[in-house]
CSV table of C-alpha atoms in Angstrom, one decimal:
chain,number,residue,atom,x,y,z
Z,1,MET,CA,-76.0,134.0,143.3
Z,2,VAL,CA,-79.1,134.9,145.4
Z,3,THR,CA,-81.6,137.4,144.1
Z,4,GLY,CA,-85.4,137.9,144.0
Z,5,ALA,CA,-88.0,140.6,144.3
Z,6,GLY,CA,-87.3,143.4,146.8
Z,7,GLY,CA,-88.4,142.7,150.4
Z,8,THR,CA,-88.5,138.9,150.0
Z,9,GLY,CA,-85.6,138.2,152.3
Z,10,ARG,CA,-82.8,137.7,149.8
Z,11,THR,CA,-80.0,138.6,152.3
Z,12,THR,CA,-81.5,136.2,154.9
Z,13,VAL,CA,-81.6,133.4,152.4
Z,14,ALA,CA,-78.1,134.1,151.2
Z,15,ALA,CA,-76.8,134.1,154.8
Z,16,ALA,CA,-78.6,130.9,155.6
Z,17,THR,CA,-77.2,129.3,152.4
Z,18,ALA,CA,-73.7,130.3,153.5
Z,19,CYS,CA,-74.2,129.0,157.0
Z,20,ALA,CA,-75.4,125.7,155.7
Z,21,ALA,CA,-72.4,125.3,153.4
Z,22,ALA,CA,-70.0,126.1,156.2
Z,23,ALA,CA,-71.7,123.6,158.5
Z,24,GLN,CA,-71.1,120.9,155.9
Z,25,GLY,CA,-67.3,121.6,156.0
Z,26,HIS,CA,-67.0,123.9,153.0
Z,27,ARG,CA,-64.8,127.0,153.1
Z,28,THR,CA,-67.5,129.6,152.4
Z,29,LEU,CA,-67.5,133.3,151.6
Z,30,LEU,CA,-70.6,135.4,151.8
Z,31,LEU,CA,-70.5,138.6,149.7
Z,32,SER,CA,-73.1,141.2,150.7
Z,33,PRO,CA,-73.6,144.9,150.1
Z,34,GLU,CA,-75.8,145.2,153.2
Z,35,PRO,CA,-74.8,147.8,155.8
Z,36,ALA,CA,-72.7,146.7,158.8
Z,37,ARG,CA,-75.6,147.1,161.2
Z,38,ARG,CA,-77.9,144.8,159.2
Z,39,LEU,CA,-75.2,142.1,158.9
Z,40,ALA,CA,-74.5,142.4,162.6
Z,41,ALA,CA,-78.1,141.7,163.5
Z,42,LEU,CA,-78.3,138.9,161.0
Z,43,LEU,CA,-75.1,137.0,161.7
Z,44,THR,CA,-74.2,137.8,165.3
Z,45,PRO,CA,-76.9,138.6,167.9
Z,46,GLY,CA,-75.8,141.3,170.3
Z,47,ALA,CA,-72.9,142.5,168.1
Z,48,GLY,CA,-72.4,146.3,167.8
Z,49,ALA,CA,-73.0,148.2,164.7
Z,50,ASP,CA,-69.3,148.5,164.1
Z,51,ASP,CA,-68.6,144.8,164.8
Z,52,PRO,CA,-70.7,142.7,162.4
Z,53,VAL,CA,-68.4,139.7,162.7
Z,54,GLN,CA,-66.0,138.6,165.4
Z,55,GLY,CA,-63.2,136.1,165.9
Z,56,GLY,CA,-61.3,136.7,162.7
Z,57,THR,CA,-58.4,138.9,161.5
Z,58,PRO,CA,-59.3,141.0,158.5
Z,59,ALA,CA,-57.2,140.3,155.4
Z,60,ALA,CA,-55.4,142.9,153.4
Z,61,HIS,CA,-57.8,145.3,151.6
Z,62,VAL,CA,-59.7,143.7,148.8
Z,63,PRO,CA,-61.1,145.9,146.0
Z,64,GLY,CA,-64.8,146.3,146.3
Z,65,THR,CA,-65.1,144.9,149.8
Z,66,ASP,CA,-64.4,145.8,153.4
Z,67,ALA,CA,-61.9,142.9,153.5
Z,68,PHE,CA,-62.7,139.3,154.4
Z,69,GLU,CA,-63.5,138.6,158.0
Z,70,ALA,CA,-64.3,135.3,159.8
Z,71,VAL,CA,-67.8,135.0,161.3
Z,72,ALA,CA,-67.8,134.0,165.0
Z,73,GLY,CA,-69.5,130.7,165.9
Z,74,VAL,CA,-69.4,129.4,162.3
Z,75,PRO,CA,-66.1,127.7,161.5
Z,76,GLY,CA,-65.3,128.0,157.8
Z,77,LEU,CA,-67.6,131.0,157.1
Z,78,TRP,CA,-66.1,134.4,156.1
Z,79,LEU,CA,-67.8,137.6,155.2
Z,80,GLY,CA,-66.9,140.1,152.5
Z,81,ARG,CA,-69.0,143.3,152.9
Z,82,VAL,CA,-69.1,145.1,149.6
Z,83,GLU,CA,-68.4,148.8,150.2
Z,84,ALA,CA,-69.6,150.6,147.1
Z,85,GLY,CA,-68.8,154.2,148.2
Z,86,GLU,CA,-65.2,153.5,149.1
Z,87,GLU,CA,-64.7,151.6,145.8
Z,88,PHE,CA,-66.2,154.4,143.8
Z,89,ARG,CA,-63.9,157.0,145.3
Z,90,ARG,CA,-60.8,154.9,144.8
Z,91,GLN,CA,-61.7,154.2,141.1
Z,92,ALA,CA,-62.5,157.9,140.4
Z,93,VAL,CA,-59.2,159.1,141.9
Z,94,ASP,CA,-57.3,156.4,139.8
Z,95,LEU,CA,-59.1,157.5,136.6
Z,96,GLN,CA,-58.2,161.1,137.2
Z,97,GLN,CA,-54.5,160.2,137.7
Z,98,ARG,CA,-54.5,158.2,134.5
Z,99,GLY,CA,-56.1,161.0,132.5
Z,100,LYS,CA,-54.0,163.8,134.1
Z,101,THR,CA,-52.6,164.9,130.8
Z,102,VAL,CA,-56.1,165.4,129.2
Z,103,LEU,CA,-57.4,167.2,132.4
Z,104,ASP,CA,-54.4,169.5,132.4
Z,105,LEU,CA,-55.0,170.5,128.8
Z,106,LEU,CA,-58.6,171.3,129.7
Z,107,GLY,CA,-57.6,173.3,132.7
Z,108,ALA,CA,-59.6,171.0,134.9
Z,109,VAL,CA,-59.2,171.0,138.7
Z,110,PRO,CA,-59.2,167.3,139.9
Z,111,LEU,CA,-61.6,166.3,142.6
Z,112,ASP,CA,-60.2,165.2,145.9
Z,113,GLU,CA,-61.2,161.8,147.3
Z,114,ASP,CA,-63.0,163.3,150.3
Z,115,GLU,CA,-65.3,165.4,148.1
Z,116,LEU,CA,-66.4,162.5,145.8
Z,117,THR,CA,-69.8,161.0,146.5
Z,118,GLU,CA,-71.0,157.7,145.2
Z,119,LEU,CA,-73.0,157.9,141.9
Z,120,PRO,CA,-76.1,155.7,141.2
Z,121,GLY,CA,-75.0,152.4,139.7
Z,122,ALA,CA,-71.6,152.3,141.5
Z,123,GLY,CA,-72.8,149.4,143.7
Z,124,ALA,CA,-73.1,147.1,140.7
Z,125,PHE,CA,-69.4,147.7,139.7
Z,126,ALA,CA,-68.3,147.3,143.3
Z,127,LEU,CA,-70.0,143.9,143.5
Z,128,LEU,CA,-68.5,142.7,140.2
Z,129,ARG,CA,-65.1,143.7,141.4
Z,130,ALA,CA,-65.7,141.9,144.7
Z,131,LEU,CA,-66.6,138.7,142.8
Z,132,HIS,CA,-63.4,139.1,140.9
Z,133,ALA,CA,-61.4,139.6,144.1
Z,134,ALA,CA,-63.0,136.5,145.7
Z,135,HIS,CA,-61.4,134.4,142.9
Z,136,ARG,CA,-57.9,136.0,143.1
Z,137,THR,CA,-55.5,133.9,145.1
Z,138,ASP,CA,-53.4,137.0,146.1
Z,139,ALA,CA,-56.5,138.5,147.9
Z,140,LEU,CA,-57.5,135.5,150.0
Z,141,PRO,CA,-57.0,135.2,153.7
Z,142,ALA,CA,-54.6,132.5,155.1
Z,143,ALA,CA,-57.5,130.3,156.2
Z,144,ALA,CA,-58.6,130.0,152.5
Z,145,ALA,CA,-55.3,130.3,150.8
Z,146,ASP,CA,-56.3,127.6,148.3
Z,147,GLY,CA,-59.5,129.3,147.4
Z,148,TRP,CA,-63.1,129.2,148.5
Z,149,ASP,CA,-65.2,126.0,148.1
Z,150,ILE,CA,-68.4,128.1,147.8
Z,151,VAL,CA,-69.0,131.8,147.3
Z,152,VAL,CA,-72.5,133.0,148.0
Z,153,ALA,CA,-73.3,136.4,146.5
Z,154,ASP,CA,-76.2,138.5,147.9
Z,155,LEU,CA,-77.3,140.3,144.7
Z,156,PRO,CA,-79.6,143.3,144.3
Z,157,PRO,CA,-83.3,142.6,143.7
Z,158,THR,CA,-84.6,141.5,140.3
Z,159,PRO,CA,-84.4,142.7,137.6
Z,160,GLU,CA,-81.4,144.7,138.7
Z,161,GLY,CA,-79.7,141.6,140.1
Z,162,LEU,CA,-80.0,139.5,136.9
Z,163,ASN,CA,-79.0,142.5,134.7
Z,164,LEU,CA,-75.9,142.9,136.9
Z,165,LEU,CA,-74.8,139.4,135.9
Z,166,ALA,CA,-75.2,140.3,132.2
Z,167,LEU,CA,-73.2,143.6,132.7
Z,168,PRO,CA,-69.7,142.2,131.9
Z,169,GLU,CA,-70.7,140.8,128.5
Z,170,GLN,CA,-72.5,144.1,127.7
Z,171,LEU,CA,-69.6,146.4,128.7
Z,172,ARG,CA,-67.1,144.3,126.8
Z,173,ARG,CA,-69.2,144.8,123.7
Z,174,TYR,CA,-69.4,148.5,124.3
Z,175,LEU,CA,-65.6,148.7,124.7
Z,176,ARG,CA,-65.0,146.8,121.4
Z,177,ARG,CA,-67.3,149.2,119.6
Z,178,LEU,CA,-66.2,152.5,121.2
Z,179,VAL,CA,-62.4,151.8,121.6
Z,180,PRO,CA,-61.6,149.2,119.0
Z,181,ALA,CA,-58.1,147.8,119.6
Z,182,GLU,CA,-57.4,147.3,115.9
Z,183,ARG,CA,-57.6,151.1,115.4
Z,184,GLN,CA,-54.7,151.7,117.8
Z,185,THR,CA,-52.0,153.5,115.9
Z,186,ALA,CA,-48.3,153.1,116.4
Z,187,ARG,CA,-47.0,155.8,118.8
Z,188,ALA,CA,-44.4,157.2,116.3
Z,189,LEU,CA,-47.1,157.9,113.7
Z,190,ARG,CA,-49.5,159.7,115.9
Z,191,PRO,CA,-48.1,163.3,115.4
Z,192,ILE,CA,-48.1,162.8,111.6
Z,193,LEU,CA,-51.6,161.4,111.5
Z,194,ALA,CA,-52.8,164.2,113.9
Z,195,GLN,CA,-51.5,166.8,111.5
Z,196,LEU,CA,-53.1,165.1,108.5
Z,197,ALA,CA,-56.5,164.7,110.3
Z,198,GLY,CA,-56.4,168.1,111.9
Z,199,ALA,CA,-57.4,166.5,115.2
Z,200,PRO,CA,-55.5,165.0,118.1
Z,201,MET,CA,-55.1,161.2,118.0
Z,202,PRO,CA,-56.4,159.1,121.0
Z,203,ALA,CA,-53.7,158.8,123.7
Z,204,GLN,CA,-52.1,155.5,124.5
Z,205,TRP,CA,-53.5,155.6,128.0
Z,206,LEU,CA,-57.0,155.3,126.6
Z,207,TYR,CA,-56.3,152.0,124.8
Z,208,GLU,CA,-54.4,150.7,127.9
Z,209,THR,CA,-57.3,151.6,130.1
Z,210,ALA,CA,-59.8,149.9,127.7
Z,211,THR,CA,-57.6,146.8,127.5
Z,212,ARG,CA,-57.3,146.6,131.3
Z,213,TRP,CA,-61.0,147.0,131.8
Z,214,SER,CA,-61.7,144.4,129.1
Z,215,LYS,CA,-59.5,141.9,130.8
Z,216,GLN,CA,-61.1,142.5,134.2
Z,217,LEU,CA,-64.6,142.2,132.7
Z,218,ALA,CA,-63.6,139.0,130.9
Z,219,ALA,CA,-62.4,137.5,134.2
Z,220,VAL,CA,-65.8,138.3,135.8
Z,221,GLN,CA,-67.7,137.0,132.8
Z,222,GLU,CA,-65.8,133.8,133.1
Z,223,ILE,CA,-67.0,133.4,136.7
Z,224,VAL,CA,-70.6,134.2,135.7
Z,225,ASP,CA,-70.6,131.8,132.7
Z,226,ALA,CA,-69.0,129.0,134.6
Z,227,PRO,CA,-71.1,125.8,134.9
Z,228,THR,CA,-70.6,125.9,138.7
Z,229,THR,CA,-72.3,129.3,138.9
Z,230,VAL,CA,-76.1,129.0,139.6
Z,231,VAL,CA,-78.8,131.4,140.7
Z,232,ARG,CA,-81.2,131.0,143.6
Z,233,LEU,CA,-84.4,133.0,143.3
Z,234,VAL,CA,-86.2,134.1,146.5
Z,235,THR,CA,-89.9,135.0,146.5
Z,236,GLU,CA,-92.6,135.6,149.1
Z,237,PRO,CA,-95.9,133.9,148.0
Z,238,GLY,CA,-98.3,136.5,147.0
Z,239,PRO,CA,-100.6,137.5,144.1
Z,240,LEU,CA,-97.7,138.4,141.8
Z,241,ALA,CA,-95.1,135.8,142.9
Z,242,ALA,CA,-95.7,133.4,140.0
Z,243,GLU,CA,-95.7,136.2,137.4
Z,244,SER,CA,-92.4,137.6,138.8
Z,245,LEU,CA,-90.9,134.1,138.8
Z,246,ARG,CA,-92.0,133.5,135.2
Z,247,THR,CA,-90.4,136.8,133.9
Z,248,ALA,CA,-87.2,136.2,136.0
Z,249,GLY,CA,-86.9,132.7,134.7
Z,250,ALA,CA,-87.1,133.9,131.1
Z,251,GLY,CA,-84.5,136.5,131.8
Z,252,LEU,CA,-82.2,133.9,133.3
Z,253,ARG,CA,-82.4,131.7,130.3
Z,254,LEU,CA,-81.9,134.6,127.9
Z,255,HIS,CA,-78.6,135.4,129.6
Z,256,GLY,CA,-77.6,131.7,129.7
Z,257,LEU,CA,-77.8,131.4,133.5
Z,258,ALA,CA,-78.8,128.3,135.4
Z,259,LEU,CA,-81.7,128.5,137.9
Z,260,GLU,CA,-80.7,126.2,140.8
Z,261,SER,CA,-83.8,126.6,142.9
Z,262,VAL,CA,-86.7,128.8,144.0
Z,263,VAL,CA,-87.2,129.7,147.7
Z,264,ALA,CA,-90.7,130.5,148.9
Z,265,ASN,CA,-89.9,132.5,152.0
Z,266,ARG,CA,-91.8,133.5,155.1
Z,267,LEU,CA,-94.7,131.0,154.9
Z,268,LEU,CA,-97.2,131.5,157.7
Z,269,PRO,CA,-98.6,128.5,159.6
Z,270,THR,CA,-102.0,127.1,158.5
Z,271,GLY,CA,-104.9,126.2,160.6
Z,272,SER,CA,-104.8,129.3,162.9
Z,273,SER,CA,-107.8,130.2,164.9
Z,274,ASP,CA,-107.1,133.8,164.2
Z,275,ARG,CA,-109.3,134.8,161.3
Z,276,TRP,CA,-106.9,137.5,160.0
Z,277,LEU,CA,-103.9,135.2,160.2
Z,278,ALA,CA,-105.8,132.3,158.7
Z,279,ALA,CA,-107.0,134.4,155.7
Z,280,LEU,CA,-103.4,135.6,155.1
Z,281,ALA,CA,-102.1,132.1,155.3
Z,282,GLY,CA,-104.8,131.0,152.8
Z,283,GLN,CA,-103.7,133.6,150.3
Z,284,GLN,CA,-100.1,132.4,150.7
Z,285,GLN,CA,-101.2,128.8,150.1
Z,286,ALA,CA,-103.1,129.7,147.0
Z,287,ALA,CA,-100.0,131.6,145.6
Z,288,LEU,CA,-97.8,128.6,146.7
Z,289,ARG,CA,-99.8,126.2,144.7
Z,290,GLU,CA,-99.3,128.3,141.6
Z,291,LEU,CA,-95.6,128.5,142.3
Z,292,ARG,CA,-95.4,124.7,142.7
Z,293,GLY,CA,-97.0,124.3,139.3
Z,294,THR,CA,-94.6,126.8,137.7
Z,295,CYS,CA,-91.6,125.1,139.2
Z,296,ALA,CA,-92.8,121.6,138.3
Z,297,ALA,CA,-93.3,122.6,134.7
Z,298,ASP,CA,-89.7,123.7,134.5
Z,299,SER,CA,-88.3,120.9,136.7
Z,300,VAL,CA,-86.9,123.4,139.2
Z,301,PRO,CA,-86.8,122.6,143.0
Z,302,LEU,CA,-89.0,124.7,145.2
Z,303,CYS,CA,-87.8,125.2,148.8
Z,304,GLU,CA,-90.5,126.3,151.3
Z,305,LEU,CA,-89.2,128.3,154.3
Z,306,PRO,CA,-91.4,129.0,157.4
Z,307,HIS,CA,-91.9,132.3,159.0
Z,308,LEU,CA,-90.1,132.3,162.3
Z,309,GLY,CA,-92.5,134.7,163.9
Z,310,ARG,CA,-89.7,137.3,164.1
Z,311,ASP,CA,-86.8,138.6,162.0
Z,312,PRO,CA,-84.1,135.9,161.8
Z,313,ARG,CA,-81.2,136.8,164.1
Z,314,GLY,CA,-78.1,134.8,164.6
Z,315,VAL,CA,-76.6,131.6,163.3
Z,316,GLU,CA,-79.2,129.5,165.1
Z,317,ASP,CA,-82.1,131.0,163.2
Z,318,LEU,CA,-80.2,130.8,159.9
Z,319,THR,CA,-79.3,127.2,160.5
Z,320,ALA,CA,-83.0,126.4,161.3
Z,321,LEU,CA,-84.0,128.0,157.9
Z,322,ALA,CA,-81.3,126.0,156.1
Z,323,ASP,CA,-82.6,122.8,157.8
Z,324,ALA,CA,-86.1,123.6,156.7
Z,325,ALA,CA,-84.9,124.1,153.1
Z,326,ARG,CA,-83.2,120.7,153.1
Z,327,THR,CA,-86.3,118.9,154.4
Z,328,ALA,CA,-88.8,120.6,152.2
Z,329,VAL,CA,-90.4,118.3,149.6
Z,330,ALA,CA,-89.8,119.6,146.1
Z,331,PRO,CA,-92.7,119.1,143.6
Z,332,GLU,CA,-92.3,116.3,141.1
Z,333,ALA,CA,-91.1,117.2,137.7
Z,334,GLY,CA,-93.9,117.8,135.3
Z,335,GLY,CA,-92.1,116.5,132.3
Z,336,GLY,CA,-91.9,119.9,130.7
Z,337,GLY,CA,-89.2,121.2,128.5
Z,338,GLU,CA,-90.4,119.9,125.1
Z,339,GLY,CA,-89.0,122.1,122.4
Z,340,LEU,CA,-86.3,123.5,124.7
Z,341,ARG,CA,-83.6,121.0,123.7
Z,342,PRO,CA,-81.9,120.9,120.3
Z,343,PRO,CA,-82.7,118.0,118.0
Z,344,ALA,CA,-80.0,115.7,116.8
Z,345,GLY,CA,-77.8,117.3,114.2
Z,346,ALA,CA,-78.7,120.9,115.1
Z,347,ASP,CA,-75.9,123.5,115.3
Z,348,THR,CA,-75.4,124.5,118.9
Z,349,ALA,CA,-72.7,125.7,121.3
Z,350,PRO,CA,-70.0,125.0,122.3
Z,351,ASP,CA,-68.7,123.3,119.1
Z,352,THR,CA,-70.1,126.1,116.8
Z,353,ASP,CA,-70.3,129.8,116.8
Z,354,VAL,CA,-73.9,129.6,118.1
Z,355,ALA,CA,-73.7,131.5,121.4
Z,356,TYR,CA,-77.2,130.7,122.5
Z,357,GLY,CA,-79.8,128.1,121.5
Z,358,TRP,CA,-79.4,126.2,118.2
Z,359,VAL,CA,-79.9,126.5,114.5
Z,360,GLU,CA,-82.1,124.1,112.6
Z,361,ASP,CA,-81.5,123.5,108.9
Z,362,ARG,CA,-84.9,123.6,107.1
Z,363,ILE,CA,-83.6,124.6,103.6
Z,364,ALA,CA,-84.9,121.4,102.1
Z,365,GLU,CA,-88.4,121.7,103.7
Z,366,ASP,CA,-89.2,125.4,103.3
Z,367,GLY,CA,-86.0,127.2,102.4
Z,368,THR,CA,-85.2,128.7,105.8
Z,369,LEU,CA,-82.8,128.4,108.7
Z,370,VAL,CA,-84.4,128.6,112.1
Z,371,TRP,CA,-82.6,130.0,115.2
Z,372,ARG,CA,-84.2,128.5,118.3
Z,373,LEU,CA,-83.8,130.5,121.5
Z,374,PRO,CA,-85.1,128.8,124.7
Z,375,LEU,CA,-87.2,131.3,126.6
Z,376,PRO,CA,-89.4,129.3,129.0
Z,377,GLY,CA,-92.0,131.5,130.6
Z,378,ALA,CA,-91.7,134.3,128.1
Z,379,ASP,CA,-94.9,136.0,127.0
Z,380,ARG,CA,-95.5,137.0,123.4
Z,381,ASP,CA,-96.5,140.6,124.4
Z,382,GLU,CA,-93.2,141.3,126.2
Z,383,LEU,CA,-90.9,140.0,123.5
Z,384,GLU,CA,-88.6,142.4,121.5
Z,385,LEU,CA,-86.6,141.4,118.4
Z,386,VAL,CA,-84.3,143.7,116.4
Z,387,ARG,CA,-81.8,142.7,113.7
Z,388,ARG,CA,-78.9,145.2,113.3
Z,389,GLY,CA,-76.1,144.2,111.0
Z,390,ASP,CA,-74.6,140.9,112.3
Z,391,GLU,CA,-76.3,141.1,115.7
Z,392,LEU,CA,-79.7,140.2,117.0
Z,393,THR,CA,-81.2,142.1,120.0
Z,394,VAL,CA,-83.6,139.9,122.0
Z,395,GLY,CA,-85.7,141.4,124.8
Z,396,VAL,CA,-88.0,139.7,127.4
Z,397,GLY,CA,-89.7,142.2,129.6
Z,398,PRO,CA,-86.9,144.2,131.5
Z,399,TYR,CA,-84.1,141.9,130.1
Z,400,ARG,CA,-82.2,142.4,126.9
Z,401,ARG,CA,-79.3,140.6,125.3
Z,402,VAL,CA,-77.4,141.4,122.1
Z,403,LEU,CA,-76.4,138.2,120.3
Z,404,ALA,CA,-73.9,137.8,117.5
Z,405,LEU,CA,-75.5,136.1,114.5
Z,406,PRO,CA,-74.0,132.6,113.8
Z,407,SER,CA,-72.1,132.6,110.5
Z,408,ALA,CA,-74.8,130.6,108.8
Z,409,LEU,CA,-77.3,133.4,109.3
Z,410,ARG,CA,-75.2,136.5,108.5
Z,411,ARG,CA,-76.0,136.4,104.8
Z,412,CYS,CA,-79.7,135.8,105.4
Z,413,ARG,CA,-82.6,138.1,106.2
Z,414,VAL,CA,-85.1,137.7,109.0
Z,415,SER,CA,-88.4,136.4,107.5
Z,416,GLY,CA,-90.4,135.8,110.6
Z,417,ALA,CA,-90.5,134.7,114.2
Z,418,GLY,CA,-92.7,132.7,116.5
Z,419,LEU,CA,-92.9,131.6,120.2
Z,420,LYS,CA,-93.9,128.0,120.7
Z,421,GLY,CA,-93.3,125.5,123.5
Z,422,GLY,CA,-91.2,128.0,125.5
Z,423,ALA,CA,-88.8,128.6,122.6
Z,424,LEU,CA,-88.5,131.6,120.3
Z,425,GLY,CA,-87.9,130.5,116.7
Z,426,VAL,CA,-86.4,133.2,114.4
Z,427,ARG,CA,-86.7,132.3,110.7
Z,428,PHE,CA,-83.9,133.4,108.3
Z,429,THR,CA,-84.2,133.2,104.6
Z,430,PRO,CA,-80.9,133.2,102.5
Z,431,ASP,CA,-80.6,136.6,100.7
Z,432,PRO,CA,-80.3,135.9,97.0
Z,433,GLN,CA,-78.2,138.9,96.5
Z,434,LEU,CA,-75.5,137.4,98.7
Z,435,TRP,CA,-75.5,133.9,97.5
Z,436,PRO,CA,-74.6,132.4,94.0
Z,437,GLN,CA,-77.6,131.4,91.9
Z,438,GLY,CA,-78.1,128.2,90.0
Z,439,PRO,CA,-79.9,124.9,90.3
Z,440,ASP,CA,-77.0,123.3,92.3
Z,441,ALA,CA,-76.2,126.3,94.4
Z,442,ASP,CA,-76.2,125.7,98.2
Z,443,PRO,CA,-77.5,128.8,100.1
Z,444,ARG,CA,-75.7,127.8,103.2
Z,445,PRO,CA,-72.1,129.1,104.0
């Protein structure tokens, strides 16, 4: 997953990553929402606007993409262009057909496919469906019938790109709350219950649609949560590069995503005799030193890519960038991370119901249980913490995640929180009204 601030060259880095993987013999798929003309200029110099890739036969239509096509001159590399408008129209027509009974009762006139225009946010769903399609064996071309070795996804800029990866988990939670499956009533009882309630009961198609969406979202969430899924952040060294990286890193950890590397893109050459160019290069080097320190503190590799003096065009330029990334010297680890790993004996995933972080038992010391949430790079002023029932909402800047409370904390009340060593510690005190009293009573479940 490749993302970064807008205008930093995310698509170029994603394409270079895919070219490098294909050159190493991996069957590689590049998923990108970029227009055909942009991909044509990037992947195949001299290609027309309607011919972004050459030399391959498109596969059957894949939901969310313009099908998979082989890229000329790069054996093993395929392109899946995410077509958000087409996907939106298809899904909207399908939804109207499934809800035809309700629409007829309302006297509604269904919209035709050719009068539907893409709504804001449709691109996110199209990209998620494309990720799902890329892992479906029935949607793969013959050359990759056994599946892709590597899928490179060109994500929207941060924070939208990272929030996109958290979307499946959030939408599944919404579906569970708004259309709970356990409330589904037997079909034979609906007319009777409707008369008793004085209101129509939800139709079966609503539950079937919610179930289908939930399964599809679960499949995408499984891809995002897989240990083989990593994120590559792209930045262009500037005054706000380190600050953007810090916030994005905290958002990544909040959503349980792994940061594979940081790419410092478009580095200007140093030592120029041109005063303007030398000053600009000096500003980049100052920002780059700050980036190196941030990456070293978190033990994250930093790849430094040179500015080619022009917009990258063609496989040769992309390969040159990939070679530069492989030869770049990453800073030595700074030994950071203290307080970000659970101590021995702490309750943590996957053997417990602790979805994120770990729970420390401090009942004997101060009568509390402490839920430690690793958030390296988080700033105290941008933190948000809200307890609602059996859930805890945690916010870091533009990123939010709703976490289910571990069972050990559900009968406790929040008694405080503090940020130390890159980890947020939320203190829980057992509620005396929910626990038996007595000298030998154990407040833990």
